[in-house]
Coordinates of C-alpha atoms and ligand atoms in Angstrom, one line a residue:
X1 CA 70.9 118.6 88.7
X2 CA 71.6 117.0 85.4
X3 CA 71.9 119.9 83.0
X4 CA 72.4 119.9 79.2
X5 CA 74.1 123.0 77.9
X6 CA 73.3 123.1 74.2
X7 CA 75.7 125.5 72.4
X8 CA 78.2 124.8 75.2
X9 CA 81.2 125.4 72.9
X10 CA 80.1 129.0 72.2
X11 CA 80.8 132.4 73.7
X12 CA 78.1 132.2 76.4
X13 CA 77.7 128.4 76.6
X14 CA 81.3 127.5 77.4
X15 CA 81.6 129.7 80.5
X16 CA 78.1 128.6 81.6
X17 CA 79.0 124.9 81.3
X18 CA 82.1 125.5 83.4
X19 CA 80.3 127.5 86.0
X20 CA 77.4 125.0 86.4
X21 CA 79.9 122.1 86.6
X22 CA 81.9 124.0 89.3
X23 CA 78.6 124.4 91.3
X24 CA 78.3 120.6 91.4
X25 CA 75.8 120.0 88.6
X26 CA 76.2 117.1 86.2
X27 CA 76.8 119.0 82.9
X28 CA 76.6 117.7 79.4
X29 CA 77.5 119.9 76.4
X30 CA 75.7 119.5 73.1
X31 CA 77.2 121.4 70.1
X32 CA 77.7 120.8 66.4
X33 CA 80.7 123.1 66.4
X34 CA 79.1 125.1 63.5
X35 CA 80.4 128.4 65.0
X36 CA 84.0 127.3 64.4
X37 CA 83.0 126.4 60.8
X38 CA 81.5 129.8 60.3
X39 CA 84.8 131.4 61.3
X40 CA 86.3 129.5 58.3
X41 CA 83.4 130.6 56.0
X42 CA 84.0 134.3 57.0
X43 CA 87.8 133.9 57.1
X44 CA 87.6 135.2 60.6
X45 CA 88.7 134.1 64.1
X46 CA 88.4 134.7 67.8
X47 CA 90.8 137.3 69.2
X48 CA 91.7 134.8 71.9
X49 CA 93.1 131.5 70.7
X50 CA 90.6 128.8 71.6
X51 CA 91.3 125.1 72.3
X52 CA 89.2 122.3 70.8
X53 CA 86.2 121.2 72.8
X54 CA 88.0 117.9 73.6
X55 CA 91.0 119.8 74.9
X56 CA 88.8 122.1 76.9
X57 CA 86.9 119.5 78.8
X58 CA 90.0 117.4 79.3
X59 CA 91.7 120.4 80.9
X60 CA 88.7 121.0 83.1
X61 CA 88.8 117.4 84.3
X62 CA 92.5 117.7 85.0
X63 CA 92.1 120.9 87.0
X64 CA 88.9 120.2 88.9
X65 CA 88.3 116.4 88.7
X66 CA 84.9 117.2 87.3
X67 CA 83.7 115.6 84.1
X68 CA 81.7 117.4 81.4
X69 CA 80.3 115.0 78.9
X70 CA 80.2 116.1 75.3
X71 CA 77.8 115.2 72.5
X72 CA 78.9 116.6 69.1
X73 CA 75.8 116.9 66.9
X74 CA 73.0 119.0 65.6
X75 CA 69.7 119.8 67.3
X76 CA 68.2 119.6 63.9
X77 CA 68.9 115.9 63.8
X78 CA 66.1 114.5 66.0
X79 CA 67.6 111.0 66.3
X80 CA 70.8 112.4 67.7
X81 CA 68.9 114.7 70.1
X82 CA 66.6 111.8 71.2
X83 CA 69.7 109.7 72.0
X84 CA 71.2 112.6 74.1
X85 CA 67.9 112.9 76.1
X86 CA 67.8 109.1 76.7
X87 CA 71.4 109.0 77.8
X88 CA 71.4 112.1 80.0
X89 CA 67.8 112.3 81.5
X90 CA 68.1 116.1 82.0
X91 CA 66.5 118.1 84.7
X92 CA 67.2 121.3 82.8
X93 CA 68.1 122.0 79.2
X94 CA 69.9 125.3 78.7
X95 CA 69.5 126.3 75.0
X96 CA 72.2 128.5 73.6
X97 CA 72.6 126.6 70.4
X98 CA 71.5 129.0 67.6
X99 CA 72.9 131.1 64.9
X100 CA 73.1 134.4 66.8
X101 CA 74.5 137.1 64.5
X102 CA 72.0 139.6 63.1
X103 CA 74.3 140.6 60.2
X104 CA 75.0 136.9 59.3
X105 CA 71.2 136.4 59.0
X106 CA 71.0 139.4 56.6
X107 CA 73.8 138.4 54.2
X108 CA 71.4 136.9 51.6
X109 CA 68.5 134.5 51.2
X110 CA 70.6 131.4 52.0
X111 CA 71.8 132.9 55.3
X112 CA 68.4 134.1 56.4
X113 CA 66.9 130.6 55.6
X114 CA 69.8 128.9 57.4
X115 CA 69.4 131.1 60.5
X116 CA 65.6 130.6 60.7
X117 CA 65.6 126.9 60.0
X118 CA 68.6 126.2 62.3
X119 CA 67.1 128.2 65.1
X120 CA 63.3 127.5 64.8
X121 CA 63.5 123.8 63.8
X122 CA 66.3 123.1 66.3
X123 CA 64.2 124.7 69.1
X124 CA 61.1 122.8 68.0
X125 CA 63.0 119.5 68.1
X126 CA 64.1 120.4 71.7
X127 CA 60.4 121.0 72.6
X128 CA 59.4 117.6 71.2
X129 CA 62.3 115.8 72.9
X130 CA 61.3 117.3 76.2
X131 CA 57.7 116.2 75.7
X132 CA 58.8 112.7 74.6
X133 CA 61.7 111.9 76.9
X134 CA 61.8 114.3 79.8
X135 CA 58.4 116.0 80.4
X136 CA 59.6 117.4 83.8
X137 CA 62.7 119.0 82.3
X138 CA 62.9 122.8 82.6
X139 CA 63.7 124.5 79.3
X140 CA 66.0 127.5 79.8
X141 CA 66.0 129.2 76.4
X142 CA 68.1 132.1 75.4
X143 CA 66.0 134.7 73.7
X144 CA 67.0 138.3 73.2
X145 CA 66.0 141.8 74.2
X146 CA 65.9 142.6 70.5
X147 CA 62.7 140.6 70.2
X148 CA 60.9 143.7 71.6
X149 CA 62.6 146.3 69.3
X150 CA 62.5 149.9 70.4
X151 CA 58.9 150.8 71.1
X152 CA 57.9 154.2 72.4
X153 CA 56.6 152.8 75.7
X154 CA 58.3 150.9 78.6
X155 CA 59.3 147.3 77.8
X156 CA 57.9 144.8 80.3
X157 CA 59.1 141.3 81.1
X158 CA 57.3 139.3 78.4
X159 CA 53.8 140.3 79.0
X160 CA 51.8 143.6 78.9
X161 CA 48.5 144.4 80.7
X162 CA 46.3 146.1 78.2
X163 CA 42.8 147.6 78.3
X164 CA 40.9 147.7 75.0
X165 CA 37.3 148.7 74.4
X166 CA 36.6 148.4 78.2
X167 CA 38.1 144.9 78.6
X168 CA 41.5 143.9 80.1
X169 CA 44.0 141.1 79.4
X170 CA 47.6 140.3 80.0
X171 CA 49.1 139.5 76.6
X172 CA 52.5 138.7 75.2
X173 CA 54.4 141.9 74.8
X174 CA 54.4 143.1 71.1
X175 CA 57.5 142.1 69.2
X176 CA 59.2 144.4 66.6
X177 CA 62.6 142.7 65.9
X178 CA 65.2 144.2 63.7
X179 CA 66.7 141.3 61.7
X180 CA 65.9 137.8 60.4
X181 CA 68.0 136.5 63.3
X182 CA 66.0 138.5 65.9
X183 CA 62.8 137.3 64.2
X184 CA 63.9 133.7 64.7
X185 CA 63.9 134.3 68.4
X186 CA 60.3 135.7 68.2
X187 CA 59.2 132.5 66.4
X188 CA 61.0 130.4 69.0
X189 CA 59.2 132.3 71.8
X190 CA 55.8 131.6 70.2
X191 CA 56.5 127.9 69.7
X192 CA 57.7 127.6 73.4
X193 CA 54.6 129.4 74.7
X194 CA 52.3 127.1 72.7
X195 CA 54.2 123.9 73.8
X196 CA 53.9 125.0 77.4
X197 CA 50.1 125.5 77.0
X198 CA 49.3 122.3 75.2
X199 CA 51.8 119.8 76.8
X200 CA 52.5 121.4 80.2
X201 CA 56.2 122.0 79.5
X202 CA 58.0 124.3 82.0
X203 CA 60.1 127.0 80.3
X204 CA 62.0 130.2 80.9
X205 CA 62.7 132.5 78.0
X206 CA 65.8 134.6 79.0
X207 CA 65.5 137.8 76.9
X208 CA 69.2 138.6 77.0
X209 CA 70.8 142.0 76.1
X210 CA 74.2 142.3 74.4
X211 CA 76.8 140.4 76.3
X212 CA 80.3 142.0 76.9
X213 CA 83.5 140.7 78.4
X214 CA 84.9 137.2 78.0
X215 CA 86.4 136.1 81.3
X216 CA 84.8 134.3 84.2
X217 CA 86.7 132.9 87.2
X218 CA 86.6 129.5 85.5
X219 CA 87.8 130.5 82.0
X220 CA 90.7 132.3 83.6
X221 CA 92.0 129.2 85.3
X222 CA 94.0 128.1 82.3
X223 CA 94.7 129.4 78.7
X224 CA 93.1 126.1 77.4
X225 CA 89.8 127.2 79.1
X226 CA 89.9 130.6 77.5
X227 CA 86.6 131.9 76.0
X228 CA 86.2 133.1 72.4
X229 CA 86.1 136.9 71.8
X230 CA 84.5 138.1 68.5
X231 CA 85.5 141.4 66.9
X232 CA 84.6 141.1 63.2
X233 CA 81.8 143.1 61.6
X234 CA 79.5 140.0 61.6
X235 CA 79.8 138.4 65.0
X236 CA 81.5 141.1 67.1
X237 CA 79.1 143.0 69.3
X238 CA 79.1 146.7 70.2
X239 CA 81.2 147.1 73.4
X240 CA 83.6 144.2 72.8
X241 CA 84.1 145.4 69.3
X242 CA 84.9 149.0 70.4
X243 CA 87.5 147.7 73.0
X244 CA 89.2 145.5 70.4
X245 CA 89.2 148.4 67.9
X246 CA 90.9 150.6 70.5
X247 CA 93.5 147.9 71.2
X248 CA 94.4 147.7 67.5
X249 CA 94.4 151.5 66.7
X250 CA 91.2 151.3 64.7
X251 CA 88.6 154.1 64.9
X252 CA 85.6 153.1 66.9
X253 CA 82.8 152.3 64.5
X254 CA 79.6 154.0 65.7
X255 CA 76.9 153.3 63.2
X256 CA 75.0 156.5 62.3
X257 CA 74.4 159.0 65.1
X258 CA 75.0 156.4 67.8
X259 CA 71.8 157.2 69.7
X260 CA 70.7 153.5 69.4
X261 CA 70.2 152.3 73.0
X262 CA 70.6 148.7 73.9
X263 CA 70.5 146.6 77.1
X264 CA 73.9 145.1 78.1
X265 CA 75.3 142.6 80.7
X266 CA 78.6 141.1 81.6
X267 CA 79.3 137.5 80.7
X268 CA 79.7 136.8 84.4
X269 CA 76.1 137.8 84.9
X270 CA 75.0 135.6 82.0
X271 CA 76.3 132.5 83.7
X272 CA 74.7 133.5 87.1
X273 CA 71.3 134.3 85.4
X274 CA 71.2 130.8 83.9
X275 CA 72.0 129.3 87.4
X276 CA 69.3 131.4 89.0
X277 CA 66.8 130.2 86.3
X278 CA 67.8 126.6 86.9
X279 CA 67.6 126.8 90.6
X280 CA 64.1 128.3 90.4
X281 CA 62.3 126.4 87.7
X282 CA 59.2 127.5 86.0
X283 CA 56.0 125.7 87.0
X284 CA 54.5 123.0 84.8
X285 CA 52.9 124.6 81.9
X286 CA 54.3 128.0 82.7
X287 CA 56.0 130.1 80.0
X288 CA 58.1 132.5 82.1
X289 CA 60.0 135.4 80.6
X290 CA 62.9 137.2 82.3
X291 CA 64.6 140.3 80.8
X292 CA 68.3 139.4 81.2
X293 CA 70.4 142.6 81.3
X294 CA 71.8 144.9 84.0
X295 CA 72.2 148.3 82.3
X296 CA 71.5 150.1 79.1
X297 CA 73.6 152.5 77.1
X298 CA 73.6 154.2 73.8
X299 CA 76.2 153.1 71.3
X300 CA 77.7 156.6 71.4
X301 CA 78.0 156.5 75.3
X302 CA 79.9 153.2 75.0
X303 CA 82.3 154.5 72.4
X304 CA 83.1 157.5 74.6
X305 CA 83.6 155.3 77.7
X306 CA 86.0 153.1 75.7
X307 CA 87.8 156.1 74.2
X308 CA 88.3 157.5 77.8
X309 CA 89.7 154.3 79.3
X310 CA 91.9 153.6 76.2
X311 CA 93.2 157.2 76.5
X312 CA 94.2 156.6 80.1
X313 CA 96.1 153.5 78.9
X314 CA 98.0 155.6 76.4
X315 CA 95.9 154.6 73.3
X316 CA 94.7 157.5 71.2
X317 CA 91.3 156.5 69.8
X318 CA 88.9 158.3 67.5
X319 CA 85.1 157.8 67.5
X320 CA 84.0 157.6 63.9
X321 CA 80.4 157.8 62.8
X322 CA 80.0 155.6 59.8
X323 CA 77.0 155.0 57.5
X324 CA 74.6 152.7 59.4
X325 CA 74.5 149.4 57.5
X326 CA 71.3 148.5 59.4
X327 CA 67.7 149.7 59.3
X328 CA 67.0 150.8 62.9
X329 CA 66.0 153.9 64.8
X330 CA 69.0 156.0 65.8
X331 CA 67.1 158.2 68.3
X332 CA 64.4 156.6 70.3
X333 CA 62.9 156.1 73.8
X334 CA 64.2 153.1 75.7
X335 CA 63.2 151.9 79.1
X336 CA 63.0 148.2 79.9
X337 CA 62.1 146.4 83.1
X338 CA 64.6 143.8 84.5
X339 CA 63.4 143.1 88.1
X340 CA 62.7 139.4 88.0
X341 CA 66.3 138.1 88.0
X342 CA 67.3 140.8 90.6
X343 CA 64.4 139.6 92.8
X344 CA 65.7 136.0 92.6
X345 CA 69.2 137.1 93.7
X346 CA 71.2 138.5 90.8
X347 CA 73.9 140.9 92.0
X348 CA 75.0 142.7 88.8
X349 CA 78.6 143.2 87.7
X350 CA 78.2 146.7 86.4
X351 CA 80.3 148.3 83.6
X352 CA 83.1 150.2 85.2
X353 CA 86.4 151.6 83.8
X354 CA 88.1 148.6 85.5
X355 CA 85.9 146.2 83.6
X356 CA 86.7 147.9 80.3
X357 CA 90.4 147.8 81.2
X358 CA 90.2 144.1 81.9
X359 CA 88.7 143.4 78.4
X360 CA 91.2 145.8 76.8
X361 CA 94.1 143.9 78.4
X362 CA 92.8 140.6 77.0
X363 CA 92.5 142.3 73.6
X364 CA 96.0 143.8 73.7
X365 CA 97.5 140.4 74.6
X366 CA 96.3 139.0 71.3
X367 CA 95.9 142.0 69.1
X368 CA 98.1 140.6 66.4
X369 CA 95.5 137.9 65.7
X370 CA 93.0 140.6 64.6
X371 CA 92.4 140.4 60.8
X372 CA 92.1 144.2 60.0
X373 CA 89.9 143.6 56.8
X374 CA 87.2 142.0 59.0
X375 CA 86.7 145.0 61.3
X376 CA 84.5 147.3 59.2
X377 CA 80.9 146.1 58.6
X378 CA 80.3 144.5 55.2
X379 CA 76.7 143.5 55.4
X380 CA 73.8 145.8 54.6
X381 CA 70.2 145.4 55.6
X382 CA 68.9 146.9 52.3
Ligands
NAD1 P1 77.9 131.4 69.8 O1 77.7 131.4 68.3 O2 79.2 131.8 70.3 O3 77.5 130.0 70.4 C1 76.4 129.2 69.9 C2 76.9 127.8 69.9 O4 75.8 127.0 69.4 C3 78.1 127.5 69.0 O5 79.1 126.8 69.6 C4 77.5 126.7 67.8 O6 78.4 125.8 67.3 C5 76.3 126.0 68.5 N1 75.2 125.7 67.6 C6 74.5 126.5 66.7 N2 73.5 125.9 66.1 C7 73.5 124.6 66.5 C8 72.8 123.5 66.3 N3 71.8 123.5 65.4 N4 73.0 122.3 66.9 C9 74.0 122.3 67.9 N5 74.8 123.3 68.2 C10 74.6 124.5 67.5 O7 76.8 132.4 70.4 P2 76.7 133.0 71.8 O8 77.1 134.4 71.7 O9 77.3 132.1 72.8 O10 75.1 133.1 72.0 C11 74.4 132.0 72.7 C12 72.9 132.2 72.7 O11 72.7 133.4 73.4 C13 72.3 132.4 71.3 O12 71.1 131.8 71.3 C14 72.1 133.9 71.2 O13 71.1 134.2 70.4 C15 71.9 134.3 72.7 N6 72.3 135.7 73.0 C16 73.6 136.0 72.8 C17 74.0 137.4 73.1 C18 75.4 137.9 72.9 O14 75.7 139.1 73.0 N7 76.4 137.0 72.5 C19 73.1 138.3 73.5 C20 71.7 137.9 73.7 C21 71.4 136.5 73.4
USQ2 N1 76.7 148.9 66.5 C1 77.5 150.0 66.2 N2 78.8 149.8 65.9 C2 79.3 148.5 65.8 C3 78.5 147.4 66.1 C4 77.2 147.7 66.5 O1 77.0 151.2 66.3 O2 80.5 148.4 65.5 C5 75.3 149.1 66.9 C6 74.2 148.4 66.0 O3 73.9 149.2 64.9 C7 73.1 148.2 67.0 C8 73.8 148.0 68.4 O4 75.1 148.6 68.2 O5 72.3 149.4 67.1 C9 73.9 146.6 68.8 O6 74.5 145.8 67.8 P1 75.4 144.5 68.2 O7 76.0 144.0 67.0 O8 76.2 144.8 69.4 O9 74.2 143.5 68.7 P2 73.0 142.8 68.0 O10 73.1 142.8 66.5 O11 71.7 143.4 68.5 O12 73.2 141.3 68.4 C10 73.8 140.9 69.7 C11 74.0 139.4 69.6 C12 72.7 138.7 69.5 C13 71.8 139.2 70.7 C14 71.7 140.7 70.7 C15 71.0 141.1 72.0 O13 74.9 139.1 68.5 O14 72.9 137.3 69.5 O15 70.5 138.6 70.5 O16 73.0 141.3 70.8 S1 69.9 142.5 71.7 O17 70.7 143.6 71.1 O18 69.4 142.9 73.0 O19 68.9 142.0 70.8

């Protein structure tokens, strides 16, 4: 298949582009490299040193003989996007290319506006480009489990059967997102659903949980292919952050009581889930939703797991409960369905002590790159 990976220079997109290329697909990366510029804005960095996009694809070609084309530009520039569609004639468009940090979206008005315009308008442009240039193209869009929030009932995959005043219907599952970033994903989902209905576009919304790890078989082939690994209070996510904190002798930063439960998956499963979606396209006009995670944990559980594994490696680590900078429930019911990807063949890489040790080793190898001032959270929701 001819597959565009938008956001293919990022944490999820880069390993996905490599994996799909290895499987024999013709892969093109579209990315405006804004994530690297945000590192400069935040005076932060990836724990792992990362090569430029040009160096990355050149190394991949040298090692495998496979070419990944790159288009450096912004989804918000429709002329650029139209040209990419004309040149690549994609069968599938994998859309990772959004501002994905909840704290970043909560810094101030400018950052909230940037997040929502970048994400919502970029996605709307992709929908129009599919309609105009590749109406058969399957949109594989990265959404988030955070679209649902933490309702006091089971979370279904996209839709909920309800009975009201004696009548029944299957309706989009209610959304209660917890940041302006998470809200942007809800707005995207609505736009995609509407485009499927009116234009007959085929789309899969992958409501992904928090991704942990960094390595895949492909990124481990050479240091130039290494993936980024975020640790700072803005882009670092729960489990990866705790492991890097353990590696650098920092207390593990559990926000509030730590009863917040979230869905998680290994980056190795992210790439496989995208492949599964691509190999099993949605029907014309179908807006399909998969919940993309393998397990869920409370933040406290994760901190304790990391503390235990770090202790076995000789690293003494404290779990510290700091004031929660977010507005979120710290004790709540959580049960989410995730059968659709499993039914299509996903075999989960579950979170074991070995997996935590693997990420810890990567963090220890580069721990001197961690800028200590960036570890504590600095952005408040209020
Ligand atoms: P990332 O920031 O590492 O990568 C996103 C990439 O998209 C970056 O390389 C960035 O330069 C690019 N980009 C952003 N806006 C763009 C635009 N307008 N035009 C072109 N390129 C643009 O993020 P990630 O962690 O790889 O996440 C990828 C996607 O998966 C996001 O949509 C995110 O919401 C979703 N997701 C991520 C996680 C996670 O834990 N990382 C969990 C659930 C969902
Ligand atoms: N948390 C801590 N301590 C930390 C970091 C986070 O207790 O040091 C808590 C947060 O308060 C929250 C939970 O851990 O309750 C998850 O936070 P996170 O920063 O790991 O993840 P989140 O902000 O939800 O965002 C990440 C990605 C985002 C993706 C989302 C999936 O950045 O792109 O959409 O995970 S989900 O959580 O399912 O919405």
